[in-house]
Amino acid sequence: MTQTKTLLTATLAAALSLSALNAQARDLRLGLITPATHQWSQAAERFAADLEVASDGAYRISVHPAQQLGNEAEMVQQLQGGTLDMAFLTLAELSNWIPDFGALYAPYLVDGVDQAAALLRTDAARELLELMPQGMGLVGVGYGMAGMRQVLSRDPIESASDLRGKTLRITPFEPILDFYLAAGSAPIPLPLPAVYDALANGQVDAIDMDFDSILMLNFHEQANHLLISNHMMFPMVGVMSGQLWRDLSEDGRELIQDTMNRHLDEVISTYQQQDAEQEAELRRQDIEVVEADRAVFQEVIAAWEATWNDKAPSLAALRETAAALNLP
Ligand code: BEZ
């Protein structure tokens, strides 16, 4: 009898909390820059579907990929103004507001995709998200990622010195800019949707990119030299607007955060799982592949650190955390 009563009470509590969510039912929008077929956009769609079910229809999210709502700077403005509710963002615009995020782009902070994944799951990385409410008026929910950075080029690039004088596409933000400036190249900041044309029309000699995007967006059709350098990781952050956060009940915040975090973390796992196969897939293409490690970029790394050790105070703690990670 007591057991039946407890069960009934729990069922009633769950029903009440769902109906409390339902009382504030709302349509939400989530923006991203990646194409609809990209892992991030697909994860956003799955998050939206799961949240609608888990909230019993209280939250319906429409996902807007491919810069439909504008570039990341524009989306951040919309988030700050409360006209956009959520986004999955690269750290490009976030590190303009909070330079400490640049620490996650320290060259060779991690050895590869598994260490990158493990680092993004630590408290040291999550502490950076806590800077967001004060630093830019947004709530950082959690991290996803897009694997590791490589260099794809039309002519062979086998060492840091081969980068000298080359026009090279970068994601538009300072930590990557400083890395390639230190290497003596001429970095050209371009958002992901502009990269294919820039490579095809000769605006750039090379691009800084991840395996997944190279394969998905067919960049290897336009450039057939790949330097597998794994020189930086590429985190993504799932964010909510301050306005949405203030409007939500405790239950609503928890449900949205938990559901989004689960899907962001799945993105990290997906990049871990597909890394080796995507590298193998690229090696099967008509591409010249060369490998490089941190020794190749020693001087570039020293120059980068001279600027960023001060600009990104979290770097020291992240390095320590990364070094202490026990990977299988
Ligand atoms: C890039 O800018 O290279 C990029 C952006 C989002 C996802 C993957 C790559």
mmCIF file of C-alpha atoms and ligand atoms in Angstrom:
data_model
loop_
_atom_site.group_PDB
_atom_site.id
_atom_site.type_symbol
_atom_site.label_atom_id
_atom_site.label_comp_id
_atom_site.label_asym_id
_atom_site.label_seq_id
_atom_site.Cartn_x
_atom_site.Cartn_y
_atom_site.Cartn_z
ATOM 1 C CA MET A 1 0.000 0.000 0.000
ATOM 2 C CA THR A 2 2.781 2.427 0.996
ATOM 3 C CA GLN A 3 4.668 1.449 -2.171
ATOM 4 C CA THR A 4 1.591 2.135 -4.340
ATOM 5 C CA LYS A 5 1.182 5.505 -2.640
ATOM 6 C CA THR A 6 4.831 6.438 -3.290
ATOM 7 C CA LEU A 7 4.468 5.452 -6.935
ATOM 8 C CA LEU A 8 1.311 7.536 -7.281
ATOM 9 C CA THR A 9 2.989 10.519 -5.653
ATOM 10 C CA ALA A 10 5.995 10.242 -7.997
ATOM 11 C CA THR A 11 3.729 9.946 -11.054
ATOM 12 C CA LEU A 12 1.712 12.944 -9.887
ATOM 13 C CA ALA A 13 4.884 14.976 -9.288
ATOM 14 C CA ALA A 14 6.187 14.136 -12.784
ATOM 15 C CA ALA A 15 2.821 15.036 -14.326
ATOM 16 C CA LEU A 16 2.693 18.287 -12.369
ATOM 17 C CA SER A 17 6.192 19.298 -13.390
ATOM 18 C CA LEU A 18 5.391 18.541 -17.066
ATOM 19 C CA SER A 19 2.178 20.534 -16.812
ATOM 20 C CA ALA A 20 4.146 23.369 -15.154
ATOM 21 C CA LEU A 21 6.427 23.319 -18.206
ATOM 22 C CA ASN A 22 3.396 23.158 -20.486
ATOM 23 C CA ALA A 23 1.947 26.252 -18.864
ATOM 24 C CA GLN A 24 4.894 28.155 -20.333
ATOM 25 C CA ALA A 25 4.932 26.370 -23.725
ATOM 26 C CA ARG A 26 6.978 28.266 -26.241
ATOM 27 C CA ASP A 27 8.587 28.122 -29.661
ATOM 28 C CA LEU A 28 12.340 28.556 -29.594
ATOM 29 C CA ARG A 29 14.924 29.136 -32.319
ATOM 30 C CA LEU A 30 18.427 27.688 -32.525
ATOM 31 C CA GLY A 31 20.962 28.995 -35.058
ATOM 32 C CA LEU A 32 24.228 27.666 -36.423
ATOM 33 C CA ILE A 33 26.584 28.365 -39.311
ATOM 34 C CA THR A 34 27.133 24.764 -40.406
ATOM 35 C CA PRO A 35 25.226 23.238 -43.366
ATOM 36 C CA ALA A 36 22.143 21.146 -42.596
ATOM 37 C CA THR A 37 24.046 17.911 -43.246
ATOM 38 C CA HIS A 38 26.896 18.737 -40.814
ATOM 39 C CA GLN A 39 27.243 16.818 -37.504
ATOM 40 C CA TRP A 40 26.475 19.945 -35.490
ATOM 41 C CA SER A 41 23.265 20.683 -37.406
ATOM 42 C CA GLN A 42 22.151 17.054 -37.195
ATOM 43 C CA ALA A 43 22.809 17.065 -33.436
ATOM 44 C CA ALA A 44 20.766 20.274 -33.122
ATOM 45 C CA GLU A 45 17.855 18.554 -34.907
ATOM 46 C CA ARG A 46 18.063 15.533 -32.594
ATOM 47 C CA PHE A 47 18.238 17.822 -29.554
ATOM 48 C CA ALA A 48 15.119 19.670 -30.756
ATOM 49 C CA ALA A 49 13.211 16.410 -31.310
ATOM 50 C CA ASP A 50 14.220 14.986 -27.919
ATOM 51 C CA LEU A 51 13.407 18.163 -26.043
ATOM 52 C CA GLU A 52 9.940 18.362 -27.565
ATOM 53 C CA VAL A 53 9.203 14.797 -26.415
ATOM 54 C CA ALA A 54 10.836 15.199 -22.988
ATOM 55 C CA SER A 55 8.902 18.418 -22.323
ATOM 56 C CA ASP A 56 5.636 16.934 -23.576
ATOM 57 C CA GLY A 57 5.473 19.563 -26.315
ATOM 58 C CA ALA A 58 6.293 22.501 -24.050
ATOM 59 C CA TYR A 59 9.395 23.465 -26.028
ATOM 60 C CA ARG A 60 9.404 23.365 -29.814
ATOM 61 C CA ILE A 61 12.732 24.317 -31.318
ATOM 62 C CA SER A 62 13.197 25.309 -34.943
ATOM 63 C CA VAL A 63 16.775 24.750 -36.074
ATOM 64 C CA HIS A 64 18.296 27.287 -38.503
ATOM 65 C CA PRO A 65 21.542 25.952 -40.048
ATOM 66 C CA ALA A 66 23.829 27.438 -42.710
ATOM 67 C CA GLN A 67 23.846 31.016 -41.403
ATOM 68 C CA GLN A 68 20.117 31.393 -42.136
ATOM 69 C CA LEU A 69 19.951 33.807 -39.215
ATOM 70 C CA GLY A 70 23.267 35.501 -39.984
ATOM 71 C CA ASN A 71 26.916 34.916 -39.191
ATOM 72 C CA GLU A 72 28.113 34.158 -35.667
ATOM 73 C CA ALA A 73 28.694 37.830 -34.760
ATOM 74 C CA GLU A 74 25.115 38.575 -35.834
ATOM 75 C CA MET A 75 23.751 35.561 -33.959
ATOM 76 C CA VAL A 76 25.556 36.626 -30.792
ATOM 77 C CA GLN A 77 23.935 40.060 -31.107
ATOM 78 C CA GLN A 78 20.529 38.418 -31.533
ATOM 79 C CA LEU A 79 21.156 36.187 -28.514
ATOM 80 C CA GLN A 80 22.145 39.214 -26.457
ATOM 81 C CA GLY A 81 19.012 41.076 -27.587
ATOM 82 C CA GLY A 82 16.807 38.066 -26.834
ATOM 83 C CA THR A 83 15.587 37.667 -30.448
ATOM 84 C CA LEU A 84 17.438 34.348 -30.760
ATOM 85 C CA ASP A 85 17.139 31.709 -28.026
ATOM 86 C CA MET A 86 19.978 29.261 -28.606
ATOM 87 C CA ALA A 87 22.956 28.604 -30.843
ATOM 88 C CA PHE A 88 25.799 26.162 -31.393
ATOM 89 C CA LEU A 89 28.819 28.430 -31.875
ATOM 90 C CA THR A 90 32.468 28.023 -32.741
ATOM 91 C CA LEU A 91 34.735 29.813 -30.281
ATOM 92 C CA ALA A 92 35.455 32.478 -32.924
ATOM 93 C CA GLU A 93 32.982 35.101 -31.755
ATOM 94 C CA LEU A 94 33.048 33.918 -28.136
ATOM 95 C CA SER A 95 36.796 34.517 -27.904
ATOM 96 C CA ASN A 96 36.330 38.056 -29.241
ATOM 97 C CA TRP A 97 34.234 38.707 -26.129
ATOM 98 C CA ILE A 98 36.152 36.474 -23.734
ATOM 99 C CA PRO A 99 39.794 36.133 -24.859
ATOM 100 C CA ASP A 100 40.363 33.408 -22.255
ATOM 101 C CA PHE A 101 38.531 30.999 -24.609
ATOM 102 C CA GLY A 102 41.631 31.353 -26.817
ATOM 103 C CA ALA A 103 43.359 29.011 -24.345
ATOM 104 C CA LEU A 104 41.438 26.109 -25.908
ATOM 105 C CA TYR A 105 43.186 26.894 -29.208
ATOM 106 C CA ALA A 106 46.697 26.663 -27.834
ATOM 107 C CA PRO A 107 48.690 24.775 -30.473
ATOM 108 C CA TYR A 108 49.294 21.199 -29.314
ATOM 109 C CA LEU A 109 47.399 21.721 -26.068
ATOM 110 C CA VAL A 110 46.270 18.149 -26.724
ATOM 111 C CA ASP A 111 47.755 15.256 -28.666
ATOM 112 C CA GLY A 112 44.728 14.257 -30.644
ATOM 113 C CA VAL A 113 40.995 13.857 -30.726
ATOM 114 C CA ASP A 114 40.692 11.602 -27.639
ATOM 115 C CA GLN A 115 42.666 13.944 -25.426
ATOM 116 C CA ALA A 116 40.683 16.886 -26.830
ATOM 117 C CA ALA A 117 37.438 15.118 -25.925
ATOM 118 C CA ALA A 118 38.684 14.298 -22.430
ATOM 119 C CA LEU A 119 39.852 17.877 -21.824
ATOM 120 C CA LEU A 120 36.523 19.360 -22.917
ATOM 121 C CA ARG A 121 34.837 17.107 -20.357
ATOM 122 C CA THR A 122 36.909 18.450 -17.423
ATOM 123 C CA ASP A 123 35.953 21.084 -14.865
ATOM 124 C CA ALA A 124 38.907 23.197 -16.059
ATOM 125 C CA ALA A 125 37.259 23.541 -19.483
ATOM 126 C CA ARG A 126 33.762 23.975 -18.042
ATOM 127 C CA GLU A 127 34.986 26.831 -15.850
ATOM 128 C CA LEU A 128 35.464 28.894 -19.011
ATOM 129 C CA LEU A 129 31.734 28.578 -19.697
ATOM 130 C CA GLU A 130 31.071 30.228 -16.354
ATOM 131 C CA LEU A 131 32.660 33.430 -17.687
ATOM 132 C CA MET A 132 29.913 33.797 -20.272
ATOM 133 C CA PRO A 133 27.020 35.285 -18.265
ATOM 134 C CA GLN A 134 29.143 38.184 -17.073
ATOM 135 C CA GLY A 135 31.415 38.389 -20.118
ATOM 136 C CA MET A 136 28.715 38.461 -22.789
ATOM 137 C CA GLY A 137 25.291 37.989 -21.215
ATOM 138 C CA LEU A 138 24.842 34.405 -22.470
ATOM 139 C CA VAL A 139 24.642 31.033 -20.764
ATOM 140 C CA GLY A 140 27.234 28.495 -21.939
ATOM 141 C CA VAL A 141 25.539 25.103 -21.651
ATOM 142 C CA GLY A 142 28.335 22.768 -22.745
ATOM 143 C CA TYR A 143 30.897 21.774 -25.336
ATOM 144 C CA GLY A 144 30.762 19.923 -28.600
ATOM 145 C CA MET A 145 33.648 19.877 -31.085
ATOM 146 C CA ALA A 146 34.726 19.337 -34.672
ATOM 147 C CA GLY A 147 37.828 17.232 -34.227
ATOM 148 C CA MET A 148 41.358 18.483 -34.906
ATOM 149 C CA ARG A 149 42.777 21.024 -37.345
ATOM 150 C CA GLN A 150 44.813 20.053 -40.398
ATOM 151 C CA VAL A 151 46.177 21.952 -43.412
ATOM 152 C CA LEU A 152 44.880 21.171 -46.914
ATOM 153 C CA SER A 153 46.762 22.883 -49.729
ATOM 154 C CA ARG A 154 47.151 23.033 -53.477
ATOM 155 C CA ASP A 155 50.969 22.847 -53.326
ATOM 156 C CA PRO A 156 52.873 20.618 -50.920
ATOM 157 C CA ILE A 157 53.254 21.920 -47.365
ATOM 158 C CA GLU A 158 55.533 19.644 -45.393
ATOM 159 C CA SER A 159 56.995 21.945 -42.764
ATOM 160 C CA ALA A 160 56.237 25.222 -41.025
ATOM 161 C CA SER A 161 58.576 27.034 -43.430
ATOM 162 C CA ASP A 162 56.475 25.898 -46.422
ATOM 163 C CA LEU A 163 53.670 28.028 -45.007
ATOM 164 C CA ARG A 164 55.675 31.213 -45.561
ATOM 165 C CA GLY A 165 53.985 33.595 -47.959
ATOM 166 C CA LYS A 166 51.025 31.261 -48.574
ATOM 167 C CA THR A 167 47.494 32.652 -48.513
ATOM 168 C CA LEU A 168 45.690 30.393 -46.092
ATOM 169 C CA ARG A 169 42.052 30.348 -45.067
ATOM 170 C CA ILE A 170 41.394 30.485 -41.328
ATOM 171 C CA THR A 171 38.262 30.567 -39.216
ATOM 172 C CA PRO A 172 37.949 34.273 -38.393
ATOM 173 C CA PHE A 173 39.466 34.674 -34.948
ATOM 174 C CA GLU A 174 42.625 35.743 -33.247
ATOM 175 C CA PRO A 175 44.249 32.594 -31.806
ATOM 176 C CA ILE A 176 44.320 30.921 -35.232
ATOM 177 C CA LEU A 177 45.314 34.202 -36.906
ATOM 178 C CA ASP A 178 48.294 34.546 -34.552
ATOM 179 C CA PHE A 179 49.384 30.949 -35.194
ATOM 180 C CA TYR A 180 49.564 31.409 -38.958
ATOM 181 C CA LEU A 181 51.044 34.922 -38.761
ATOM 182 C CA ALA A 182 53.820 33.478 -36.596
ATOM 183 C CA ALA A 183 54.373 30.870 -39.335
ATOM 184 C CA GLY A 184 54.860 33.694 -41.863
ATOM 185 C CA SER A 185 51.774 32.897 -43.939
ATOM 186 C CA ALA A 186 49.097 35.339 -45.074
ATOM 187 C CA PRO A 187 45.967 34.171 -43.241
ATOM 188 C CA ILE A 188 42.621 35.084 -44.802
ATOM 189 C CA PRO A 189 39.712 34.865 -42.330
ATOM 190 C CA LEU A 190 36.680 33.283 -44.011
ATOM 191 C CA PRO A 191 33.621 31.605 -42.486
ATOM 192 C CA LEU A 192 33.034 27.935 -43.353
ATOM 193 C CA PRO A 193 30.348 28.580 -46.033
ATOM 194 C CA ALA A 194 32.797 30.737 -48.035
ATOM 195 C CA VAL A 195 35.689 28.256 -48.085
ATOM 196 C CA TYR A 196 34.884 26.103 -51.134
ATOM 197 C CA ASP A 197 34.697 29.054 -53.540
ATOM 198 C CA ALA A 198 37.827 30.676 -52.096
ATOM 199 C CA LEU A 199 39.740 27.468 -52.722
ATOM 200 C CA ALA A 200 38.174 26.917 -56.145
ATOM 201 C CA ASN A 201 38.821 30.453 -57.432
ATOM 202 C CA GLY A 202 42.385 30.636 -56.126
ATOM 203 C CA GLN A 203 41.738 33.274 -53.454
ATOM 204 C CA VAL A 204 43.597 31.000 -51.031
ATOM 205 C CA ASP A 205 46.461 28.514 -51.510
ATOM 206 C CA ALA A 206 45.540 26.439 -48.473
ATOM 207 C CA ILE A 207 42.925 26.022 -45.764
ATOM 208 C CA ASP A 208 42.956 25.262 -42.028
ATOM 209 C CA MET A 209 40.267 22.575 -41.662
ATOM 210 C CA ASP A 210 39.115 19.348 -39.965
ATOM 211 C CA PHE A 211 38.818 15.881 -41.583
ATOM 212 C CA ASP A 212 35.033 15.822 -41.378
ATOM 213 C CA SER A 213 34.497 19.167 -43.122
ATOM 214 C CA ILE A 214 37.090 18.349 -45.805
ATOM 215 C CA LEU A 215 35.197 15.179 -46.702
ATOM 216 C CA MET A 216 31.690 16.531 -46.292
ATOM 217 C CA LEU A 217 32.262 19.733 -48.244
ATOM 218 C CA ASN A 218 34.600 18.119 -50.814
ATOM 219 C CA PHE A 219 37.449 20.531 -50.260
ATOM 220 C CA HIS A 220 39.840 17.782 -51.427
ATOM 221 C CA GLU A 221 38.407 18.235 -54.952
ATOM 222 C CA GLN A 222 40.211 21.578 -55.034
ATOM 223 C CA ALA A 223 43.454 20.874 -53.179
ATOM 224 C CA ASN A 224 45.289 17.577 -53.022
ATOM 225 C CA HIS A 225 47.985 17.984 -50.388
ATOM 226 C CA LEU A 226 47.116 17.244 -46.788
ATOM 227 C CA LEU A 227 49.336 18.019 -43.805
ATOM 228 C CA ILE A 228 48.022 15.925 -40.922
ATOM 229 C CA SER A 229 49.233 18.128 -38.106
ATOM 230 C CA ASN A 230 46.452 17.888 -35.498
ATOM 231 C CA HIS A 231 47.753 21.295 -34.396
ATOM 232 C CA MET A 232 44.648 22.534 -32.551
ATOM 233 C CA MET A 233 41.331 21.197 -31.388
ATOM 234 C CA PHE A 234 38.098 22.842 -32.507
ATOM 235 C CA PRO A 235 35.567 23.122 -29.684
ATOM 236 C CA MET A 236 31.983 24.265 -30.161
ATOM 237 C CA VAL A 237 29.758 25.742 -27.434
ATOM 238 C CA GLY A 238 25.997 25.284 -27.056
ATOM 239 C CA VAL A 239 24.546 28.534 -25.690
ATOM 240 C CA MET A 240 21.244 29.944 -24.450
ATOM 241 C CA SER A 241 20.273 33.623 -24.406
ATOM 242 C CA GLY A 242 20.166 35.395 -21.044
ATOM 243 C CA GLN A 243 16.552 36.312 -21.834
ATOM 244 C CA LEU A 244 15.502 32.675 -22.249
ATOM 245 C CA TRP A 245 17.401 31.713 -19.096
ATOM 246 C CA ARG A 246 15.574 34.378 -17.055
ATOM 247 C CA ASP A 247 12.187 33.358 -18.470
ATOM 248 C CA LEU A 248 12.586 29.668 -17.615
ATOM 249 C CA SER A 249 11.585 27.890 -14.429
ATOM 250 C CA GLU A 250 14.195 25.819 -12.593
ATOM 251 C CA ASP A 251 12.677 22.675 -14.145
ATOM 252 C CA GLY A 252 12.782 24.188 -17.613
ATOM 253 C CA ARG A 253 16.426 25.242 -17.266
ATOM 254 C CA GLU A 254 17.437 21.820 -16.026
ATOM 255 C CA LEU A 255 15.575 19.970 -18.757
ATOM 256 C CA ILE A 256 16.976 22.117 -21.562
ATOM 257 C CA GLN A 257 20.516 22.061 -20.182
ATOM 258 C CA ASP A 258 20.555 18.306 -19.627
ATOM 259 C CA THR A 259 19.062 17.502 -23.012
ATOM 260 C CA MET A 260 21.356 19.913 -24.889
ATOM 261 C CA ASN A 261 24.411 18.698 -22.991
ATOM 262 C CA ARG A 262 23.668 15.092 -23.874
ATOM 263 C CA HIS A 263 23.552 15.925 -27.570
ATOM 264 C CA LEU A 264 26.641 18.142 -27.441
ATOM 265 C CA ASP A 265 28.550 15.355 -25.757
ATOM 266 C CA GLU A 266 27.377 12.904 -28.421
ATOM 267 C CA VAL A 267 28.919 15.220 -31.017
ATOM 268 C CA ILE A 268 32.245 14.925 -29.187
ATOM 269 C CA SER A 269 31.933 11.129 -29.135
ATOM 270 C CA THR A 270 31.056 11.041 -32.832
ATOM 271 C CA TYR A 271 34.207 12.968 -33.748
ATOM 272 C CA GLN A 272 36.238 10.571 -31.597
ATOM 273 C CA GLN A 273 34.700 7.529 -33.282
ATOM 274 C CA GLN A 274 35.060 8.769 -36.843
ATOM 275 C CA ASP A 275 38.549 10.313 -36.659
ATOM 276 C CA ALA A 276 40.614 7.263 -37.666
ATOM 277 C CA GLU A 277 38.177 6.211 -40.390
ATOM 278 C CA GLN A 278 38.027 9.723 -41.854
ATOM 279 C CA GLU A 279 41.807 9.902 -41.914
ATOM 280 C CA ALA A 280 41.864 6.522 -43.695
ATOM 281 C CA GLU A 281 39.197 7.735 -46.118
ATOM 282 C CA LEU A 282 41.278 10.795 -46.987
ATOM 283 C CA ARG A 283 44.361 8.614 -47.469
ATOM 284 C CA ARG A 284 42.339 6.550 -49.992
ATOM 285 C CA GLN A 285 41.719 9.670 -52.083
ATOM 286 C CA ASP A 286 44.040 11.043 -54.733
ATOM 287 C CA ILE A 287 45.868 13.113 -52.121
ATOM 288 C CA GLU A 288 49.493 13.444 -51.011
ATOM 289 C CA VAL A 289 49.529 13.060 -47.232
ATOM 290 C CA VAL A 290 52.343 14.225 -44.949
ATOM 291 C CA GLU A 291 52.351 14.146 -41.145
ATOM 292 C CA ALA A 292 53.671 16.807 -38.781
ATOM 293 C CA ASP A 293 53.934 17.028 -35.012
ATOM 294 C CA ARG A 294 54.654 19.778 -32.500
ATOM 295 C CA ALA A 295 58.408 19.667 -33.229
ATOM 296 C CA VAL A 296 57.695 20.976 -36.734
ATOM 297 C CA PHE A 297 55.971 24.046 -35.274
ATOM 298 C CA GLN A 298 58.299 24.673 -32.302
ATOM 299 C CA GLU A 299 59.098 28.311 -33.145
ATOM 300 C CA VAL A 300 55.541 29.095 -34.128
ATOM 301 C CA ILE A 301 54.309 27.682 -30.823
ATOM 302 C CA ALA A 302 56.828 29.781 -28.848
ATOM 303 C CA ALA A 303 55.686 32.960 -30.645
ATOM 304 C CA TRP A 304 52.026 32.062 -30.075
ATOM 305 C CA GLU A 305 52.593 31.448 -26.392
ATOM 306 C CA ALA A 306 54.427 34.764 -25.963
ATOM 307 C CA THR A 307 51.146 36.496 -26.878
ATOM 308 C CA TRP A 308 48.574 34.123 -25.426
ATOM 309 C CA ASN A 309 50.045 33.113 -22.055
ATOM 310 C CA ASP A 310 48.928 36.547 -20.790
ATOM 311 C CA LYS A 311 45.829 36.992 -22.931
ATOM 312 C CA ALA A 312 44.357 33.643 -21.855
ATOM 313 C CA PRO A 313 45.043 33.189 -18.130
ATOM 314 C CA SER A 314 43.321 29.769 -18.078
ATOM 315 C CA LEU A 315 45.984 28.322 -20.365
ATOM 316 C CA ALA A 316 48.302 27.188 -17.559
ATOM 317 C CA ALA A 317 45.525 25.311 -15.739
ATOM 318 C CA LEU A 318 44.306 23.727 -18.988
ATOM 319 C CA ARG A 319 47.818 22.547 -19.841
ATOM 320 C CA GLU A 320 48.178 20.989 -16.397
ATOM 321 C CA THR A 321 44.774 19.342 -16.700
ATOM 322 C CA ALA A 322 45.558 18.024 -20.185
ATOM 323 C CA ALA A 323 48.895 16.602 -19.026
ATOM 324 C CA ALA A 324 47.242 14.850 -16.077
ATOM 325 C CA LEU A 325 44.547 13.143 -18.166
ATOM 326 C CA ASN A 326 44.783 9.406 -17.972
ATOM 327 C CA LEU A 327 43.751 8.088 -21.335
ATOM 328 C CA PRO A 328 43.363 4.373 -22.015
HETATM 329 C C1 BEZ B 1 35.521 26.163 -39.612
HETATM 330 O O1 BEZ B 1 35.397 27.390 -39.525
HETATM 331 O O2 BEZ B 1 36.517 25.661 -40.149
HETATM 332 C C2 BEZ B 1 34.425 25.273 -39.079
HETATM 333 C C3 BEZ B 1 33.312 25.839 -38.497
HETATM 334 C C4 BEZ B 1 32.321 25.001 -37.981
HETATM 335 C C5 BEZ B 1 32.469 23.623 -38.044
HETATM 336 C C6 BEZ B 1 33.596 23.069 -38.623
HETATM 337 C C7 BEZ B 1 34.578 23.896 -39.143
#
